[in-house]
PDB file of C-alpha atoms in Angstrom:
ATOM      1  CA  ILE A   1     -45.696  49.337  68.729  1.00 89.00           C
ATOM      2  CA  ALA A   2     -45.048  46.784  71.809  1.00 89.00           C
ATOM      3  CA  ASP A   3     -41.089  47.339  71.614  1.00 91.00           C
ATOM      4  CA  GLU A   4     -41.615  51.197  71.368  1.00 91.00           C
ATOM      5  CA  PHE A   5     -43.830  51.235  74.294  1.00 91.00           C
ATOM      6  CA  VAL A   6     -40.914  49.404  76.462  1.00 90.00           C
ATOM      7  CA  ALA A   7     -38.438  51.272  75.054  1.00 92.00           C
ATOM      8  CA  SER A   8     -40.369  54.641  76.189  1.00 91.00           C
ATOM      9  CA  ASN A   9     -40.696  53.373  79.632  1.00 90.00           C
ATOM     10  CA  PHE A  10     -43.921  52.866  79.409  1.00 90.00           C
ATOM     11  CA  ASP A  11     -45.510  55.754  78.267  1.00 92.00           C
ATOM     12  CA  ILE A  12     -49.226  55.017  77.176  1.00 92.00           C
ATOM     13  CA  LYS A  13     -49.689  58.182  75.022  1.00 91.00           C
ATOM     14  CA  LEU A  14     -47.106  56.739  72.636  1.00 91.00           C
ATOM     15  CA  VAL A  15     -49.361  53.363  72.535  1.00 90.00           C
ATOM     16  CA  PHE A  16     -52.336  55.443  71.553  1.00 89.00           C
ATOM     17  CA  ARG A  17     -50.774  57.830  69.194  1.00 89.00           C
ATOM     18  CA  GLN A  18     -49.252  55.071  67.127  1.00 88.00           C
ATOM     19  CA  ILE A  19     -52.510  53.197  67.047  1.00 87.00           C
ATOM     20  CA  ILE A  20     -54.522  55.874  65.726  1.00 85.00           C
ATOM     21  CA  GLU A  21     -51.575  56.465  63.036  1.00 83.00           C
ATOM     22  CA  SER A  22     -51.920  52.754  62.043  1.00 80.00           C
ATOM     23  CA  PRO A  23     -53.260  51.808  58.606  1.00 73.00           C
ATOM     24  CA  TYR A  24     -55.456  49.433  60.805  1.00 70.00           C
ATOM     25  CA  TYR A  25     -57.092  52.026  62.848  1.00 73.00           C
ATOM     26  CA  ARG A  26     -57.547  54.137  59.562  1.00 67.00           C
ATOM     27  CA  ALA A  27     -59.014  51.217  57.588  1.00 62.00           C
ATOM     28  CA  LYS A  28     -62.431  53.170  56.617  1.00 59.00           C
ATOM     29  CA  ASN A  29     -60.566  54.556  53.921  1.00 58.00           C
ATOM     30  CA  PHE A  30     -58.543  51.798  52.642  1.00 56.00           C
ATOM     31  CA  GLU A  31     -58.086  51.193  49.060  1.00 60.00           C
ATOM     32  CA  PRO A  32     -57.196  47.598  47.933  1.00 57.00           C
ATOM     33  CA  THR A  33     -54.011  47.070  45.445  1.00 59.00           C
ATOM     34  CA  TRP A  34     -56.299  44.691  43.558  1.00 54.00           C
ATOM     35  CA  ASP A  35     -59.469  44.692  41.575  1.00 58.00           C
ATOM     36  CA  GLU A  36     -62.118  42.490  41.100  1.00 52.00           C
ATOM     37  CA  ALA A  37     -60.572  40.596  38.025  1.00 53.00           C
ATOM     38  CA  SER A  38     -57.382  39.779  40.194  1.00 60.00           C
ATOM     39  CA  ALA A  39     -58.988  38.685  43.205  1.00 62.00           C
ATOM     40  CA  ASP A  40     -58.465  35.193  42.714  1.00 70.00           C
ATOM     41  CA  THR A  41     -54.522  35.697  42.286  1.00 76.00           C
ATOM     42  CA  PRO A  42     -52.362  34.227  44.763  1.00 81.00           C
ATOM     43  CA  GLU A  43     -51.122  37.381  45.523  1.00 77.00           C
ATOM     44  CA  ALA A  44     -54.532  38.655  46.369  1.00 75.00           C
ATOM     45  CA  GLN A  45     -55.411  35.643  48.528  1.00 77.00           C
ATOM     46  CA  GLN A  46     -52.312  36.509  50.441  1.00 79.00           C
ATOM     47  CA  LYS A  47     -53.348  39.823  51.028  1.00 76.00           C
ATOM     48  CA  LEU A  48     -57.104  38.492  52.433  1.00 72.00           C
ATOM     49  CA  ASP A  49     -55.204  35.958  54.741  1.00 75.00           C
ATOM     50  CA  GLU A  50     -53.279  38.821  56.214  1.00 75.00           C
ATOM     51  CA  LEU A  51     -56.383  40.810  56.659  1.00 70.00           C
ATOM     52  CA  ALA A  52     -58.677  37.752  57.767  1.00 68.00           C
ATOM     53  CA  THR A  53     -57.584  38.221  61.525  1.00 66.00           C
ATOM     54  CA  LEU A  54     -57.996  41.564  61.909  1.00 67.00           C
ATOM     55  CA  GLY A  55     -61.101  43.042  63.564  1.00 65.00           C
ATOM     56  CA  THR A  56     -62.815  42.695  66.855  1.00 64.00           C
ATOM     57  CA  ALA A  57     -65.028  39.972  67.969  1.00 76.00           C
ATOM     58  CA  ARG A  58     -68.136  40.372  69.657  1.00 85.00           C
ATOM     59  CA  TRP A  59     -69.028  39.566  73.219  1.00 90.00           C
ATOM     60  CA  LEU A  60     -71.647  36.520  73.311  1.00 93.00           C
ATOM     61  CA  THR A  61     -74.690  37.176  74.979  1.00 93.00           C
ATOM     62  CA  PRO A  62     -76.413  34.940  77.912  1.00 95.00           C
ATOM     63  CA  GLU A  63     -78.509  33.556  75.300  1.00 95.00           C
ATOM     64  CA  GLN A  64     -75.644  32.963  72.487  1.00 94.00           C
ATOM     65  CA  LEU A  65     -73.434  31.759  75.482  1.00 96.00           C
ATOM     66  CA  GLU A  66     -75.982  29.134  76.818  1.00 97.00           C
ATOM     67  CA  ARG A  67     -76.479  27.727  73.078  1.00 96.00           C
ATOM     68  CA  LYS A  68     -72.649  27.725  72.480  1.00 97.00           C
ATOM     69  CA  VAL A  69     -72.239  25.564  75.578  1.00 97.00           C
ATOM     70  CA  ARG A  70     -75.294  23.322  75.094  1.00 97.00           C
ATOM     71  CA  ALA A  71     -73.950  22.589  71.317  1.00 96.00           C
ATOM     72  CA  VAL A  72     -70.341  21.611  71.821  1.00 96.00           C
ATOM     73  CA  THR A  73     -70.615  19.924  75.050  1.00 97.00           C
ATOM     74  CA  GLY A  74     -74.130  18.674  74.606  1.00 96.00           C
ATOM     75  CA  TYR A  75     -75.591  19.917  77.975  1.00 97.00           C
ATOM     76  CA  PRO A  76     -76.764  23.099  79.223  1.00 97.00           C
ATOM     77  CA  TRP A  77     -75.141  24.960  82.230  1.00 97.00           C
ATOM     78  CA  GLN A  78     -77.333  23.840  84.885  1.00 96.00           C
ATOM     79  CA  ARG A  79     -77.153  21.081  87.632  1.00 93.00           C
ATOM     80  CA  SER A  80     -80.215  18.829  86.476  1.00 93.00           C
ATOM     81  CA  VAL A  81     -82.626  18.852  83.770  1.00 94.00           C
ATOM     82  CA  ASP A  82     -85.070  20.248  85.849  1.00 93.00           C
ATOM     83  CA  SER A  83     -83.108  23.105  87.590  1.00 94.00           C
ATOM     84  CA  THR A  84     -82.525  26.548  86.554  1.00 94.00           C
ATOM     85  CA  ASN A  85     -80.763  27.674  83.636  1.00 95.00           C
ATOM     86  CA  TYR A  86     -77.949  30.087  84.900  1.00 96.00           C
ATOM     87  CA  LEU A  87     -77.294  31.793  81.864  1.00 94.00           C
ATOM     88  CA  LEU A  88     -80.997  32.087  81.254  1.00 93.00           C
ATOM     89  CA  SER A  89     -82.934  32.712  84.550  1.00 93.00           C
ATOM     90  CA  PHE A  90     -83.345  36.403  85.607  1.00 91.00           C
ATOM     91  CA  ASN A  91     -82.878  35.331  89.341  1.00 91.00           C
ATOM     92  CA  GLU A  92     -79.388  33.798  88.067  1.00 93.00           C
ATOM     93  CA  TYR A  93     -76.720  35.308  85.632  1.00 93.00           C
ATOM     94  CA  ARG A  94     -78.927  36.617  82.687  1.00 92.00           C
ATOM     95  CA  ILE A  95     -78.771  40.289  84.043  1.00 92.00           C
ATOM     96  CA  PHE A  96     -75.193  39.768  85.392  1.00 90.00           C
ATOM     97  CA  TYR A  97     -73.923  38.668  82.070  1.00 91.00           C
ATOM     98  CA  GLY A  98     -75.140  41.946  80.286  1.00 91.00           C
ATOM     99  CA  GLY A  99     -78.743  40.434  79.442  1.00 90.00           C
ATOM    100  CA  ILE A 100     -81.488  42.024  79.423  1.00 87.00           C
ATOM    101  CA  ASP A 101     -85.516  41.713  80.760  1.00 84.00           C
ATOM    102  CA  SER A 102     -86.788  44.025  78.023  1.00 80.00           C
ATOM    103  CA  ASP A 103     -88.463  46.142  80.744  1.00 81.00           C
ATOM    104  CA  SER A 104     -85.906  48.289  83.141  1.00 84.00           C
ATOM    105  CA  ILE A 105     -82.881  46.849  81.406  1.00 87.00           C
ATOM    106  CA  ILE A 106     -82.650  47.087  77.541  1.00 82.00           C
ATOM    107  CA  GLU A 107     -79.592  47.512  76.376  1.00 85.00           C
ATOM    108  CA  ARG A 108     -77.036  44.649  76.141  1.00 85.00           C
ATOM    109  CA  MET A 109     -73.829  45.269  77.774  1.00 85.00           C
ATOM    110  CA  THR A 110     -71.095  44.399  74.911  1.00 81.00           C
ATOM    111  CA  VAL A 111     -67.997  45.043  76.980  1.00 84.00           C
ATOM    112  CA  PRO A 112     -67.316  42.601  79.824  1.00 86.00           C
ATOM    113  CA  ASN A 113     -67.149  43.990  83.275  1.00 90.00           C
ATOM    114  CA  GLY A 114     -65.421  42.353  86.301  1.00 92.00           C
ATOM    115  CA  ILE A 115     -68.874  40.463  87.085  1.00 93.00           C
ATOM    116  CA  MET A 116     -69.471  39.331  83.876  1.00 93.00           C
ATOM    117  CA  THR A 117     -65.782  37.666  83.669  1.00 94.00           C
ATOM    118  CA  SER A 118     -66.261  35.771  87.206  1.00 95.00           C
ATOM    119  CA  VAL A 119     -69.393  34.306  85.534  1.00 96.00           C
ATOM    120  CA  ALA A 120     -67.549  33.367  82.464  1.00 96.00           C
ATOM    121  CA  ASP A 121     -64.809  31.713  85.192  1.00 97.00           C
ATOM    122  CA  ARG A 122     -67.715  30.051  86.816  1.00 97.00           C
ATOM    123  CA  MET A 123     -69.110  28.556  83.923  1.00 97.00           C
ATOM    124  CA  SER A 124     -65.882  27.208  82.534  1.00 98.00           C
ATOM    125  CA  ASN A 125     -65.256  25.264  86.064  1.00 97.00           C
ATOM    126  CA  GLU A 126     -68.744  24.333  86.544  1.00 97.00           C
ATOM    127  CA  VAL A 127     -69.172  23.183  82.843  1.00 98.00           C
ATOM    128  CA  ALA A 128     -65.774  21.182  82.780  1.00 98.00           C
ATOM    129  CA  CYS A 129     -66.701  19.584  86.557  1.00 97.00           C
ATOM    130  CA  TRP A 130     -69.939  18.525  85.366  1.00 97.00           C
ATOM    131  CA  ASN A 131     -69.208  17.471  81.895  1.00 97.00           C
ATOM    132  CA  THR A 132     -65.949  15.730  81.705  1.00 98.00           C
ATOM    133  CA  ALA A 133     -66.538  12.305  83.348  1.00 98.00           C
ATOM    134  CA  ARG A 134     -70.061  12.637  82.022  1.00 97.00           C
ATOM    135  CA  ASP A 135     -68.904  12.220  78.334  1.00 98.00           C
ATOM    136  CA  PHE A 136     -66.543   9.586  79.103  1.00 98.00           C
ATOM    137  CA  THR A 137     -69.965   7.335  80.029  1.00 97.00           C
ATOM    138  CA  LYS A 138     -70.647   7.291  76.477  1.00 96.00           C
ATOM    139  CA  PRO A 139     -69.177   5.032  73.812  1.00 96.00           C
ATOM    140  CA  ALA A 140     -66.015   6.919  72.000  1.00 96.00           C
ATOM    141  CA  ALA A 141     -67.865   7.159  68.750  1.00 96.00           C
ATOM    142  CA  VAL A 142     -70.599   9.449  70.433  1.00 97.00           C
ATOM    143  CA  ARG A 143     -68.713  11.551  72.759  1.00 97.00           C
ATOM    144  CA  ASN A 144     -68.981  15.237  72.340  1.00 97.00           C
ATOM    145  CA  LEU A 145     -65.588  15.950  73.910  1.00 98.00           C
ATOM    146  CA  PHE A 146     -63.283  12.754  74.261  1.00 98.00           C
ATOM    147  CA  PRO A 147     -63.451  10.308  70.957  1.00 98.00           C
ATOM    148  CA  TYR A 148     -59.845   9.711  70.878  1.00 98.00           C
ATOM    149  CA  VAL A 149     -58.941   8.973  74.562  1.00 98.00           C
ATOM    150  CA  GLU A 150     -60.188   6.707  77.666  1.00 97.00           C
ATOM    151  CA  PRO A 151     -59.886   7.598  81.320  1.00 96.00           C
ATOM    152  CA  GLY A 152     -57.095   5.204  81.651  1.00 95.00           C
ATOM    153  CA  PHE A 153     -54.684   6.937  79.092  1.00 98.00           C
ATOM    154  CA  GLU A 154     -52.084   8.224  81.366  1.00 98.00           C
ATOM    155  CA  PRO A 155     -48.909   9.615  78.959  1.00 97.00           C
ATOM    156  CA  GLU A 156     -46.063   8.199  81.090  1.00 97.00           C
ATOM    157  CA  ASP A 157     -45.573   4.533  82.518  1.00 96.00           C
ATOM    158  CA  ALA A 158     -44.455   4.151  86.226  1.00 93.00           C
ATOM    159  CA  ASN A 159     -40.691   5.284  85.671  1.00 94.00           C
ATOM    160  CA  GLY A 160     -41.627   8.226  83.820  1.00 94.00           C
ATOM    161  CA  PHE A 161     -41.033   7.533  80.376  1.00 97.00           C
ATOM    162  CA  GLU A 162     -43.398   8.643  77.786  1.00 97.00           C
ATOM    163  CA  ILE A 163     -45.818   6.038  76.202  1.00 97.00           C
ATOM    164  CA  PRO A 164     -45.877   7.253  72.300  1.00 97.00           C
ATOM    165  CA  ALA A 165     -48.863   5.858  71.501  1.00 97.00           C
ATOM    166  CA  VAL A 166     -51.131   7.219  74.503  1.00 97.00           C
ATOM    167  CA  THR A 167     -49.653  10.515  74.036  1.00 97.00           C
ATOM    168  CA  GLU A 168     -50.658  10.777  70.360  1.00 98.00           C
ATOM    169  CA  SER A 169     -53.965  10.111  71.261  1.00 98.00           C
ATOM    170  CA  ILE A 170     -54.063  12.764  73.757  1.00 98.00           C
ATOM    171  CA  ARG A 171     -52.551  14.994  71.306  1.00 98.00           C
ATOM    172  CA  ALA A 172     -55.188  14.333  68.761  1.00 98.00           C
ATOM    173  CA  ASN A 173     -58.031  14.714  71.352  1.00 98.00           C
ATOM    174  CA  LEU A 174     -56.153  18.218  72.270  1.00 98.00           C
ATOM    175  CA  GLN A 175     -56.430  19.165  68.572  1.00 98.00           C
ATOM    176  CA  TYR A 176     -60.208  17.974  68.275  1.00 98.00           C
ATOM    177  CA  LEU A 177     -61.024  19.968  71.034  1.00 98.00           C
ATOM    178  CA  HIS A 178     -58.964  23.194  69.807  1.00 97.00           C
ATOM    179  CA  TRP A 179     -61.279  22.935  66.661  1.00 97.00           C
ATOM    180  CA  HIS A 180     -64.688  21.454  68.346  1.00 97.00           C
ATOM    181  CA  LEU A 181     -64.714  24.302  71.081  1.00 97.00           C
ATOM    182  CA  LEU A 182     -62.582  27.321  69.326  1.00 96.00           C
ATOM    183  CA  GLY A 183     -62.944  26.632  65.796  1.00 94.00           C
ATOM    184  CA  GLU A 184     -59.265  26.504  65.143  1.00 94.00           C
ATOM    185  CA  GLU A 185     -57.684  24.169  62.789  1.00 94.00           C
ATOM    186  CA  LEU A 186     -54.186  23.550  64.307  1.00 96.00           C
ATOM    187  CA  GLU A 187     -51.314  21.107  63.461  1.00 96.00           C
ATOM    188  CA  ILE A 188     -50.522  18.397  66.078  1.00 96.00           C
ATOM    189  CA  ASP A 189     -47.252  20.052  66.499  1.00 95.00           C
ATOM    190  CA  ASP A 190     -48.517  23.777  66.756  1.00 96.00           C
ATOM    191  CA  PRO A 191     -47.614  25.912  69.703  1.00 96.00           C
ATOM    192  CA  GLU A 192     -51.141  26.290  70.836  1.00 97.00           C
ATOM    193  CA  ILE A 193     -51.483  22.496  71.132  1.00 97.00           C
ATOM    194  CA  VAL A 194     -48.109  22.207  72.631  1.00 97.00           C
ATOM    195  CA  ARG A 195     -49.261  24.764  75.425  1.00 97.00           C
ATOM    196  CA  THR A 196     -52.627  22.522  76.252  1.00 98.00           C
ATOM    197  CA  TYR A 197     -50.734  19.736  76.356  1.00 98.00           C
ATOM    198  CA  ALA A 198     -48.309  21.101  78.848  1.00 98.00           C
ATOM    199  CA  LEU A 199     -51.148  22.111  81.007  1.00 98.00           C
ATOM    200  CA  PHE A 200     -52.748  18.525  80.821  1.00 98.00           C
ATOM    201  CA  LEU A 201     -49.383  17.181  82.194  1.00 98.00           C
ATOM    202  CA  GLU A 202     -48.351  19.300  84.509  1.00 98.00           C
ATOM    203  CA  VAL A 203     -52.015  18.678  86.103  1.00 98.00           C
ATOM    204  CA  TRP A 204     -51.808  14.651  85.693  1.00 98.00           C
ATOM    205  CA  ARG A 205     -48.002  14.735  87.191  1.00 98.00           C
ATOM    206  CA  ASP A 206     -48.998  16.416  90.372  1.00 98.00           C
ATOM    207  CA  GLY A 207     -52.479  14.691  90.441  1.00 97.00           C
ATOM    208  CA  LYS A 208     -50.710  11.182  90.390  1.00 96.00           C
ATOM    209  CA  ARG A 209     -47.721  12.664  92.775  1.00 97.00           C
ATOM    210  CA  GLY A 210     -50.714  13.896  95.134  1.00 97.00           C
ATOM    211  CA  ILE A 211     -52.529  10.623  95.097  1.00 97.00           C
ATOM    212  CA  GLY A 212     -49.219   8.521  95.766  1.00 95.00           C
ATOM    213  CA  LEU A 213     -48.707  10.455  98.837  1.00 96.00           C
ATOM    214  CA  GLY A 214     -52.330  10.612 100.286  1.00 96.00           C
ATOM    215  CA  GLU A 215     -52.591  14.138  99.694  1.00 97.00           C
ATOM    216  CA  TYR A 216     -55.481  13.918  96.934  1.00 97.00           C
ATOM    217  CA  GLN A 217     -58.542  11.675  97.142  1.00 96.00           C
ATOM    218  CA  VAL A 218     -59.122   9.046  94.384  1.00 97.00           C
ATOM    219  CA  GLY A 219     -62.714   9.879  94.513  1.00 97.00           C
ATOM    220  CA  LEU A 220     -63.580  12.785  92.466  1.00 97.00           C
ATOM    221  CA  PRO A 221     -65.631  15.439  94.022  1.00 95.00           C
ATOM    222  CA  GLY A 222     -69.454  14.894  94.103  1.00 93.00           C
ATOM    223  CA  ASP A 223     -70.582  17.519  91.392  1.00 94.00           C
ATOM    224  CA  CYS A 224     -67.763  16.098  89.024  1.00 97.00           C
ATOM    225  CA  GLN A 225     -68.852  12.632  89.060  1.00 97.00           C
ATOM    226  CA  ALA A 226     -71.189  11.061  87.117  1.00 97.00           C
ATOM    227  CA  ASN A 227     -74.062   8.646  88.477  1.00 97.00           C
ATOM    228  CA  THR A 228     -77.047   9.878  86.569  1.00 96.00           C
ATOM    229  CA  ASP A 229     -78.228  10.544  82.942  1.00 96.00           C
ATOM    230  CA  PHE A 230     -78.792  14.368  82.685  1.00 96.00           C
ATOM    231  CA  TRP A 231     -81.915  14.084  80.529  1.00 95.00           C
ATOM    232  CA  THR A 232     -83.690  11.150  82.225  1.00 95.00           C
ATOM    233  CA  ASP A 233     -82.089  11.459  85.776  1.00 93.00           C
ATOM    234  CA  GLN A 234     -82.033   8.026  85.935  1.00 96.00           C
ATOM    235  CA  PRO A 235     -79.150   6.083  87.509  1.00 96.00           C
ATOM    236  CA  LEU A 236     -76.376   4.828  85.643  1.00 96.00           C
ATOM    237  CA  SER A 237     -75.281   1.658  85.670  1.00 96.00           C
ATOM    238  CA  ASP A 238     -72.766   0.259  87.405  1.00 95.00           C
ATOM    239  CA  ALA A 239     -70.313  -0.313  84.505  1.00 94.00           C
ATOM    240  CA  ASP A 240     -70.979   3.364  82.901  1.00 95.00           C
ATOM    241  CA  ARG A 241     -70.965   5.295  86.701  1.00 96.00           C
ATOM    242  CA  ILE A 242     -67.569   7.250  87.078  1.00 98.00           C
ATOM    243  CA  THR A 243     -67.029   8.117  90.528  1.00 97.00           C
ATOM    244  CA  ASN A 244     -63.137   7.694  91.130  1.00 97.00           C
ATOM    245  CA  ASP A 245     -60.336   9.120  89.400  1.00 98.00           C
ATOM    246  CA  PRO A 246     -57.312   6.985  90.279  1.00 97.00           C
ATOM    247  CA  ALA A 247     -55.271   7.757  87.250  1.00 97.00           C
ATOM    248  CA  TYR A 248     -55.891  11.419  87.695  1.00 98.00           C
ATOM    249  CA  THR A 249     -56.499  11.993  84.068  1.00 98.00           C
ATOM    250  CA  ILE A 250     -60.176  13.140  84.540  1.00 98.00           C
ATOM    251  CA  ARG A 251     -59.262  15.730  86.782  1.00 98.00           C
ATOM    252  CA  ALA A 252     -56.261  16.462  83.819  1.00 98.00           C
ATOM    253  CA  TRP A 253     -58.986  16.952  81.354  1.00 98.00           C
ATOM    254  CA  MET A 254     -61.199  18.961  83.437  1.00 98.00           C
ATOM    255  CA  ALA A 255     -58.538  21.408  83.688  1.00 98.00           C
ATOM    256  CA  VAL A 256     -58.184  21.460  80.059  1.00 98.00           C
ATOM    257  CA  MET A 257     -61.678  21.989  79.536  1.00 98.00           C
ATOM    258  CA  THR A 258     -61.762  25.013  82.079  1.00 98.00           C
ATOM    259  CA  TYR A 259     -58.742  26.182  80.062  1.00 98.00           C
ATOM    260  CA  LEU A 260     -60.336  26.042  76.599  1.00 98.00           C
ATOM    261  CA  LEU A 261     -64.170  27.362  78.124  1.00 98.00           C
ATOM    262  CA  GLY A 262     -62.732  30.238  79.486  1.00 96.00           C
ATOM    263  CA  ASP A 263     -60.552  31.144  76.439  1.00 96.00           C
ATOM    264  CA  TYR A 264     -61.688  34.570  74.557  1.00 93.00           C
ATOM    265  CA  ARG A 265     -62.368  32.616  71.494  1.00 92.00           C
ATOM    266  CA  PHE A 266     -64.636  30.799  73.333  1.00 96.00           C
ATOM    267  CA  LEU A 267     -66.853  33.873  74.906  1.00 95.00           C
ATOM    268  CA  HIS A 268     -66.367  35.584  71.838  1.00 93.00           C
ATOM    269  CA  GLU A 269     -67.441  35.108  68.116  1.00 86.00           C
TER     270      GLU A 269
END
């Protein structure tokens, strides 16, 4: 359909017609070519695999997204344990994100509009900022996001040559994040992993260059630092506190987190 759309000089009517005439659009009357007795055959499983990705996902409600953010990062989308939760508060984004108050607003919005996507963009940026350094303050074995890497893991040496052991760890953590955040079981050389690694590498290289030229600060932006324990609001020890990012790796991981948290597959189920 895409090829014919281009060939028709982008006649949108052709797209509508082709989709409506397609077997996917008319799936209500679809008759399987196998019966229950043969449902466990390789041919039937192949057919099921082909159909597995069809259909649409549901835009998460504010309450569902809040639970998902908390589940995958370990923390809610709020500045401190005693502050307002952005997705659950009527004075923040609960209504703007399509929620209801069971009074004057009783129907949830299931199709995102410009305001809702802007809220999702802010969520992905702030959650990435607040939780990346915070996750690195914990032992690797109990981290939610970065069990395979450390802030000092840089993919290239001073001469620009790849450090294989480090890049292997970075890719393993990217593979883990795609599963942990998006539910994708991907091979280490999958194009999605390659694209996400390219993003990490581009941000890291730009950051290293900027720090070397004095264009970027070594210190993390205030909100992105890890100075206190979220749940107790007690100061972290000097050994655990993270305020600087001299290798620019934390900010590169923040970019990856923003990218994945804003993904369609994170915002829908």
